[in-house]
Tab-separated table of C-alpha atoms in Angstrom:
chain	number	residue	atom	x	y	z
A	6	MET	CA	0.000	0.000	0.000
A	7	GLN	CA	1.623	3.247	-1.165
A	8	LEU	CA	1.196	6.117	1.299
A	9	TYR	CA	3.988	8.410	0.125
A	10	ASN	CA	5.309	10.137	-3.008
A	11	THR	CA	7.606	8.062	-5.200
A	12	LEU	CA	8.589	10.898	-7.535
A	13	SER	CA	10.602	14.037	-6.837
A	14	ALA	CA	9.175	17.456	-7.682
A	15	LYS	CA	11.441	17.692	-10.752
A	16	GLU	CA	10.403	14.246	-11.982
A	17	ARG	CA	6.737	15.143	-11.525
A	18	GLU	CA	7.219	18.454	-13.326
A	19	LYS	CA	8.716	16.632	-16.315
A	20	LEU	CA	5.799	14.176	-16.427
A	21	ILE	CA	3.271	17.031	-16.368
A	22	GLU	CA	5.071	18.742	-19.251
A	23	GLU	CA	5.211	15.521	-21.278
A	24	ALA	CA	1.528	14.752	-20.650
A	25	GLY	CA	0.480	18.161	-21.988
A	26	LYS	CA	-2.905	17.907	-20.273
A	27	ASP	CA	-4.724	20.637	-18.371
A	28	ARG	CA	-4.979	20.547	-14.602
A	29	LEU	CA	-7.313	22.452	-12.287
A	30	THR	CA	-6.100	24.195	-9.120
A	31	ILE	CA	-8.755	23.862	-6.420
A	32	SER	CA	-9.112	24.686	-2.726
A	33	PHE	CA	-11.754	23.776	-0.162
A	34	TYR	CA	-12.227	23.341	3.566
A	35	GLN	CA	-14.775	21.841	5.888
A	36	TYR	CA	-15.099	21.834	9.643
A	37	ALA	CA	-16.305	18.422	10.817
A	38	HIS	CA	-15.605	15.919	13.584
A	39	ILE	CA	-13.064	13.361	12.348
A	40	GLY	CA	-12.572	10.585	14.882
A	41	ASN	CA	-9.307	9.195	13.490
A	42	PRO	CA	-7.505	11.737	11.276
A	43	LYS	CA	-4.661	9.303	10.511
A	44	ILE	CA	-6.991	6.697	8.983
A	45	PHE	CA	-8.803	9.441	7.067
A	46	ARG	CA	-5.474	10.809	5.843
A	47	ASN	CA	-4.457	7.384	4.481
A	48	HIS	CA	-7.863	6.955	2.833
A	49	LEU	CA	-7.491	10.261	0.990
A	50	PHE	CA	-3.922	9.582	-0.090
A	51	ILE	CA	-4.741	6.164	-1.557
A	52	HIS	CA	-7.743	7.393	-3.549
A	53	TRP	CA	-6.341	10.748	-4.646
A	54	ASN	CA	-2.973	9.336	-5.636
A	55	GLU	CA	-4.794	7.066	-8.109
A	56	LEU	CA	-6.416	10.168	-9.626
A	57	ASP	CA	-3.052	11.956	-9.951
A	58	VAL	CA	-4.086	14.600	-7.410
A	59	LEU	CA	-1.242	16.803	-6.160
A	60	GLY	CA	-1.365	19.338	-3.365
A	61	ARG	CA	-1.143	20.239	0.289
A	62	ILE	CA	-3.917	18.883	2.500
A	63	TYR	CA	-4.233	19.216	6.277
A	64	VAL	CA	-6.453	16.865	8.244
A	65	ALA	CA	-7.317	17.214	11.949
A	66	ASN	CA	-10.006	16.210	14.413
A	67	GLU	CA	-11.762	19.474	13.504
A	68	GLY	CA	-11.901	18.921	9.729
A	69	ILE	CA	-9.957	19.296	6.484
A	70	ASN	CA	-8.187	22.153	4.668
A	71	ALA	CA	-7.130	21.340	1.102
A	72	GLN	CA	-5.269	23.138	-1.667
A	73	LEU	CA	-4.642	20.891	-4.622
A	74	SER	CA	-4.320	20.301	-8.346
A	75	VAL	CA	-6.234	17.612	-10.267
A	76	PRO	CA	-6.129	16.655	-13.964
A	77	ALA	CA	-9.159	18.221	-15.656
A	78	GLU	CA	-10.073	14.823	-17.122
A	79	ASN	CA	-10.208	13.351	-13.587
A	80	PHE	CA	-12.248	16.131	-12.023
A	81	GLU	CA	-15.588	14.292	-12.162
A	82	ALA	CA	-14.054	11.205	-10.535
A	83	PHE	CA	-12.483	13.403	-7.879
A	84	LYS	CA	-15.809	15.154	-7.204
A	85	LYS	CA	-17.572	11.787	-7.021
A	86	HIS	CA	-15.106	10.643	-4.364
A	87	LEU	CA	-15.621	13.841	-2.357
A	88	ASP	CA	-19.391	13.352	-2.490
A	89	SER	CA	-18.982	9.799	-1.191
A	90	ILE	CA	-17.680	11.266	2.091
A	91	SER	CA	-20.695	12.395	4.116
A	92	PHE	CA	-19.325	15.712	5.394
A	93	LEU	CA	-17.746	16.605	2.036
A	94	GLU	CA	-20.803	16.023	-0.118
A	95	ASN	CA	-21.425	19.149	-2.213
A	96	VAL	CA	-18.661	21.026	-0.393
A	97	ARG	CA	-17.907	24.368	-2.086
A	98	LEU	CA	-14.840	24.118	-4.316
A	99	ASN	CA	-12.887	27.308	-4.979
A	100	ILE	CA	-11.449	26.953	-8.487
A	101	ALA	CA	-8.480	29.193	-9.255
A	102	ILE	CA	-8.953	32.212	-11.506
A	103	GLU	CA	-5.561	31.686	-13.126
A	104	GLN	CA	-4.633	28.066	-13.799
A	105	ASP	CA	-1.099	26.676	-13.724
A	106	ASN	CA	-0.470	22.998	-14.394
A	107	LYS	CA	2.500	23.095	-12.021
A	108	SER	CA	0.819	24.770	-9.049
A	109	PHE	CA	1.613	21.649	-6.987
A	110	LEU	CA	4.197	18.958	-7.686
A	111	LYS	CA	3.640	16.515	-4.827
A	112	LEU	CA	0.699	15.052	-2.917
A	113	LYS	CA	1.089	15.850	0.774
A	114	VAL	CA	-1.705	14.864	3.147
A	115	LYS	CA	-0.686	15.726	6.706
A	116	VAL	CA	-2.321	15.172	10.071
A	117	ARG	CA	-2.263	18.357	12.132
A	118	HIS	CA	-3.592	19.527	15.482
A	119	LYS	CA	-5.705	22.095	13.623
A	120	ILE	CA	-6.486	22.740	9.974
A	121	VAL	CA	-5.538	26.403	10.476
A	122	ALA	CA	-2.874	27.451	12.978
A	123	ASP	CA	-5.059	29.983	14.804
A	124	GLY	CA	-3.556	29.748	18.298
A	125	LEU	CA	-7.035	29.731	19.846
A	126	ASN	CA	-8.460	27.551	22.588
A	127	ASP	CA	-11.679	26.362	20.960
A	128	ASP	CA	-13.057	25.195	24.307
A	129	THR	CA	-13.478	28.809	25.430
A	130	PHE	CA	-16.087	29.796	22.808
A	131	ASP	CA	-18.695	28.332	20.467
A	132	VAL	CA	-16.916	27.859	17.144
A	133	THR	CA	-20.240	27.089	15.408
A	134	ASN	CA	-21.718	30.533	16.250
A	135	LYS	CA	-20.287	32.132	13.134
A	136	GLY	CA	-20.892	35.442	11.387
A	137	ILE	CA	-23.269	36.045	8.485
A	138	HIS	CA	-21.924	34.758	5.158
A	139	VAL	CA	-22.383	37.154	2.226
A	140	GLY	CA	-21.753	36.838	-1.494
A	141	ALA	CA	-19.989	39.348	-3.739
A	142	GLU	CA	-23.013	41.571	-4.433
A	143	LYS	CA	-24.003	41.983	-0.781
A	144	PHE	CA	-20.345	42.343	0.180
A	145	ASN	CA	-19.979	45.265	-2.237
A	146	GLU	CA	-22.993	46.935	-0.634
A	147	LEU	CA	-21.712	46.408	2.893
A	148	ILE	CA	-18.259	47.832	2.315
A	149	GLU	CA	-19.732	51.070	0.956
A	150	ASP	CA	-21.717	51.530	4.177
A	151	PRO	CA	-20.052	54.207	6.391
A	152	GLU	CA	-21.022	52.079	9.416
A	153	THR	CA	-18.887	49.174	8.159
A	154	VAL	CA	-15.336	48.378	9.209
A	155	LEU	CA	-13.728	46.126	6.583
A	156	VAL	CA	-10.877	43.961	7.873
A	157	ASP	CA	-8.348	41.836	5.979
A	158	MET	CA	-7.689	38.672	8.038
A	159	ARG	CA	-4.531	37.743	6.123
A	160	ASN	CA	-0.844	38.344	6.853
A	161	HIS	CA	1.186	41.378	5.762
A	162	TYR	CA	2.816	39.781	2.721
A	163	GLU	CA	-0.612	38.736	1.402
A	164	SER	CA	-2.364	42.101	1.710
A	165	GLU	CA	0.752	43.909	0.474
A	166	ILE	CA	0.122	42.832	-3.139
A	167	GLY	CA	-3.676	43.030	-3.041
A	168	HIS	CA	-6.624	44.005	-0.863
A	169	PHE	CA	-10.095	45.529	-0.996
A	170	LYS	CA	-10.439	49.301	-1.147
A	171	ASN	CA	-10.555	50.950	2.288
A	172	ALA	CA	-9.750	47.695	4.109
A	173	VAL	CA	-7.886	47.624	7.414
A	174	THR	CA	-4.754	45.537	6.716
A	175	PRO	CA	-2.973	44.637	9.974
A	176	ASP	CA	0.814	44.457	9.663
A	177	VAL	CA	1.020	40.964	11.160
A	178	ASP	CA	2.968	37.773	10.585
A	179	THR	CA	0.301	35.357	11.802
A	180	PHE	CA	-3.468	35.032	11.859
A	181	ARG	CA	-3.448	34.910	15.661
A	182	ASP	CA	-1.610	38.248	15.868
A	183	SER	CA	-4.357	40.008	13.937
A	184	LEU	CA	-7.196	38.886	16.239
A	185	ASP	CA	-6.115	40.912	19.278
A	186	ILE	CA	-5.046	43.949	17.231
A	187	ILE	CA	-8.427	44.174	15.522
A	188	GLU	CA	-10.345	43.654	18.762
A	189	ASN	CA	-8.382	46.380	20.545
A	190	ASN	CA	-8.710	48.853	17.679
A	191	LEU	CA	-12.472	48.357	17.430
A	192	ALA	CA	-13.228	47.963	21.142
A	193	GLU	CA	-15.480	51.050	21.187
A	194	HIS	CA	-17.530	49.896	18.193
A	195	LYS	CA	-18.599	46.376	19.144
A	196	GLU	CA	-22.282	47.278	19.042
A	197	ASP	CA	-22.626	50.141	16.554
A	198	LYS	CA	-20.369	49.083	13.649
A	199	LYS	CA	-20.644	46.260	11.138
A	200	LEU	CA	-17.485	44.127	11.256
A	201	VAL	CA	-16.921	42.672	7.771
A	202	MET	CA	-14.032	40.263	7.224
A	203	TYR	CA	-12.400	38.507	4.297
A	204	CYS	CA	-9.473	36.192	3.597
A	205	THR	CA	-8.190	34.059	0.703
A	206	GLY	CA	-10.774	31.280	0.641
A	207	GLY	CA	-12.882	31.877	3.733
A	208	ILE	CA	-11.428	29.439	6.241
A	209	ARG	CA	-9.732	31.969	8.518
A	210	CYS	CA	-12.926	34.017	8.747
A	211	GLU	CA	-14.910	30.958	9.865
A	212	LYS	CA	-13.033	30.844	13.155
A	213	ALA	CA	-12.484	34.604	13.422
A	214	SER	CA	-16.170	35.474	13.082
A	215	ALA	CA	-17.119	33.076	15.894
A	216	TYR	CA	-14.281	34.470	18.020
A	217	TYR	CA	-15.404	38.090	17.567
A	218	LYS	CA	-19.025	37.252	18.310
A	219	HIS	CA	-17.786	35.620	21.511
A	220	LYS	CA	-15.893	38.848	22.257
A	221	GLY	CA	-19.074	40.923	22.051
A	222	PHE	CA	-19.251	42.143	18.451
A	223	LYS	CA	-22.931	42.265	17.493
A	224	ASN	CA	-22.810	42.628	13.699
A	225	VAL	CA	-20.279	40.238	12.193
A	226	TYR	CA	-20.088	39.337	8.499
A	227	GLN	CA	-17.693	37.315	6.379
A	228	LEU	CA	-17.106	37.044	2.634
A	229	GLU	CA	-18.387	33.649	1.511
A	230	GLY	CA	-15.609	31.728	-0.224
A	231	GLY	CA	-13.115	34.525	0.294
A	232	ILE	CA	-11.368	36.472	-2.448
A	233	ILE	CA	-11.285	33.449	-4.766
A	234	GLU	CA	-15.073	33.041	-4.843
A	235	TYR	CA	-15.575	36.836	-4.912
A	236	ALA	CA	-13.514	37.107	-8.100
A	237	ARG	CA	-15.518	34.309	-9.715
A	238	GLN	CA	-18.861	35.905	-8.851
A	239	VAL	CA	-17.726	39.340	-10.033
A	240	LYS	CA	-16.773	37.878	-13.401
A	241	ASP	CA	-19.841	35.632	-13.803
A	242	ARG	CA	-22.374	38.288	-12.737
A	243	ASN	CA	-20.611	41.322	-14.223
A	244	LEU	CA	-20.349	43.048	-10.831
A	245	GLU	CA	-18.055	45.918	-9.920
A	246	ASN	CA	-14.677	44.611	-8.764
A	247	LYS	CA	-13.609	46.367	-5.579
A	248	PHE	CA	-10.440	44.330	-5.085
A	249	LEU	CA	-7.140	45.974	-5.956
A	250	GLY	CA	-4.177	43.954	-7.234
A	251	LYS	CA	-3.345	40.287	-6.761
A	252	ASN	CA	-4.675	37.591	-4.465
A	253	PHE	CA	-1.755	35.809	-2.780
A	254	VAL	CA	-2.073	32.017	-3.027
A	255	PHE	CA	-0.155	29.269	-1.256
A	256	ASP	CA	1.183	27.317	-4.212
A	257	HIS	CA	3.865	27.753	-6.846
A	258	ARG	CA	1.870	30.524	-8.553
A	259	ARG	CA	2.166	32.694	-5.407
A	260	GLY	CA	-0.582	34.949	-6.679
A	261	GLU	CA	-3.423	35.366	-9.164
A	262	ARG	CA	-4.352	38.710	-10.662
A	263	ILE	CA	-7.786	40.066	-9.713
A	264	SER	CA	-7.347	43.582	-11.102
A	265	GLU	CA	-4.700	45.323	-13.208
A	266	ASP	CA	-3.687	47.553	-10.280
A	267	VAL	CA	-0.125	47.109	-8.999
A	268	ILE	CA	-0.201	48.390	-5.421
A	269	SER	CA	3.156	47.119	-4.131
A	270	ASN	CA	6.790	47.659	-5.021
A	271	CYS	CA	9.977	45.729	-5.627
A	272	HIS	CA	11.672	45.212	-2.270
A	273	GLN	CA	15.095	45.854	-3.804
A	274	CYS	CA	14.693	48.899	-6.052
A	275	GLY	CA	11.269	50.290	-5.148
A	276	LYS	CA	9.692	50.254	-8.620
A	277	PRO	CA	6.031	49.110	-8.914
A	278	CYS	CA	5.929	45.314	-8.780
A	279	ASP	CA	3.789	42.576	-7.249
A	280	THR	CA	5.697	39.417	-8.144
A	281	HIS	CA	6.583	37.272	-5.143
A	282	VAL	CA	9.659	35.054	-5.420
A	283	ASN	CA	11.786	32.954	-3.099
A	284	CYS	CA	15.483	33.693	-2.725
A	285	ALA	CA	17.435	31.267	-4.936
A	286	ASN	CA	19.922	30.568	-2.150
A	287	GLU	CA	18.840	27.150	-0.818
A	288	ALA	CA	19.889	28.186	2.694
A	289	CYS	CA	17.582	31.216	2.643
A	290	HIS	CA	14.443	30.897	0.467
A	291	LEU	CA	13.167	34.224	1.803
A	292	LEU	CA	9.818	35.203	0.312
A	293	PHE	CA	9.954	38.745	-1.120
A	294	ILE	CA	8.874	40.926	-4.054
A	295	GLN	CA	11.366	41.248	-6.898
A	296	CYS	CA	11.118	42.864	-10.343
A	297	LYS	CA	12.647	41.294	-13.473
A	298	GLU	CA	15.546	43.747	-13.547
A	299	CYS	CA	16.536	43.053	-9.950
A	300	ALA	CA	16.084	39.320	-10.455
A	301	GLU	CA	18.618	39.474	-13.299
A	302	ALA	CA	21.033	41.729	-11.435
A	303	MET	CA	20.815	39.738	-8.170
A	304	ASP	CA	20.719	36.276	-9.746
A	305	ASP	CA	17.259	35.717	-8.195
A	306	CYS	CA	18.607	36.320	-4.687
A	307	CYS	CA	17.539	38.656	-1.876
A	308	SER	CA	21.006	39.972	-0.949
A	309	LEU	CA	24.608	40.156	-2.117
A	310	GLU	CA	25.553	37.583	0.503
A	311	CYS	CA	22.985	35.140	-0.850
A	312	LYS	CA	24.051	35.915	-4.418
A	313	GLU	CA	27.658	35.020	-3.566
A	314	THR	CA	26.565	31.805	-1.876
A	315	HIS	CA	24.301	30.866	-4.766
A	316	ALA	CA	27.221	31.298	-7.199
A	317	LEU	CA	29.307	28.673	-5.393
A	318	PRO	CA	29.487	25.082	-6.668
A	319	TYR	CA	26.484	23.082	-5.446
A	320	GLU	CA	28.538	20.720	-3.276
A	321	GLU	CA	30.202	23.685	-1.567
A	322	GLN	CA	26.760	25.193	-0.870
A	323	LYS	CA	25.695	21.885	0.686
A	324	SER	CA	28.763	21.801	2.904
A	325	LEU	CA	28.037	25.326	4.144
A	326	ARG	CA	24.497	24.279	5.078
A	327	LYS	CA	25.569	21.075	6.785
A	328	GLY	CA	24.828	21.036	10.503
A	329	LYS	CA	22.827	24.252	10.375
A	330	LYS	CA	19.150	24.476	11.198
A	331	ALA	CA	17.041	24.762	8.062
A	332	SER	CA	15.959	28.331	7.414
A	333	ASN	CA	13.089	27.697	5.042
A	334	LYS	CA	11.066	30.900	4.919
A	335	ILE	CA	8.786	29.939	2.031
A	336	PHE	CA	5.302	31.421	2.566
A	337	LYS	CA	6.327	32.708	5.968
A	338	LYS	CA	7.178	36.185	7.226
A	339	GLY	CA	9.026	37.618	4.258
A	340	ARG	CA	10.766	40.234	6.403
A	341	SER	CA	14.482	40.971	6.323
A	342	GLU	CA	16.828	43.900	6.926
A	343	VAL	CA	18.315	43.322	3.475
A	344	LEU	CA	15.056	44.349	1.794
A	345	LYS	CA	15.558	48.087	1.448
A	346	TYR	CA	12.090	48.896	0.090
A	347	LYS	CA	9.970	46.534	2.165
A	348	LYS	CA	7.205	48.707	3.604
């Protein structure tokens, strides 16, 4: 019974190129009681591996959080398998606006304590007492209301390249950090203001809305399906798009464009840019924004030190890393003193 990947990312990438077939990038989540996450994890891996599903899936006692890629020709079989699982039947699937056949190159199904690292003690409040879910049209109405406070529940590097007009964008590194900041800033408006929240696909707002209702906020709303579903509804229904820039995504694409606005800048030269990259130095991998000119001049690295290291023979780079704690900063804080124009 195969419960692990047998191909490297490079081998998988080559197979995808040779196949020349379209893949769909999809995300979904569902809170549900899973008695034995390990058995459920193995069940998913066995079935999805047969369908050539690739992605990053977290399973916990509280549910599932999945970001994945599936061959378009296998989508119906994949959906049929989802529907065969009672709590995943007809679950909403967020399908990416911009498709990339190489968005994921391995199938990773991991058992975690929680499907989102929220740092909350769920025993202290009712996680099922959530805010009101609204679609794109109602959301657009709400955020034009002067009695609304619109809050971005994502991290700083996500909102830096794209956010809704007039949104509060906390300068935080983690979801948990934003909860207290928002509560403190809006402490005087728990009863008279409408608290409207959004995130990438909706999962962070599920827990946040219940948390804020527990904290005394009377009018709590959340964007159904997050930015991904909002963009789909705006396009399908010809609604006004109130999102500026790109939506950061947690796969190899790193972002999908929602509007033509470029609201961020290259962290090395300061020119308008919203392309996230990872430092090419294997010992760094810092996530930052880099324009094409700086990428060429810096050899895809974040600093001169990393550029010098990256230029060394591969075996010498490996020897320098040997015995040192891995410093993999992919999709993490993206902050560094070497980034001169990081806001």
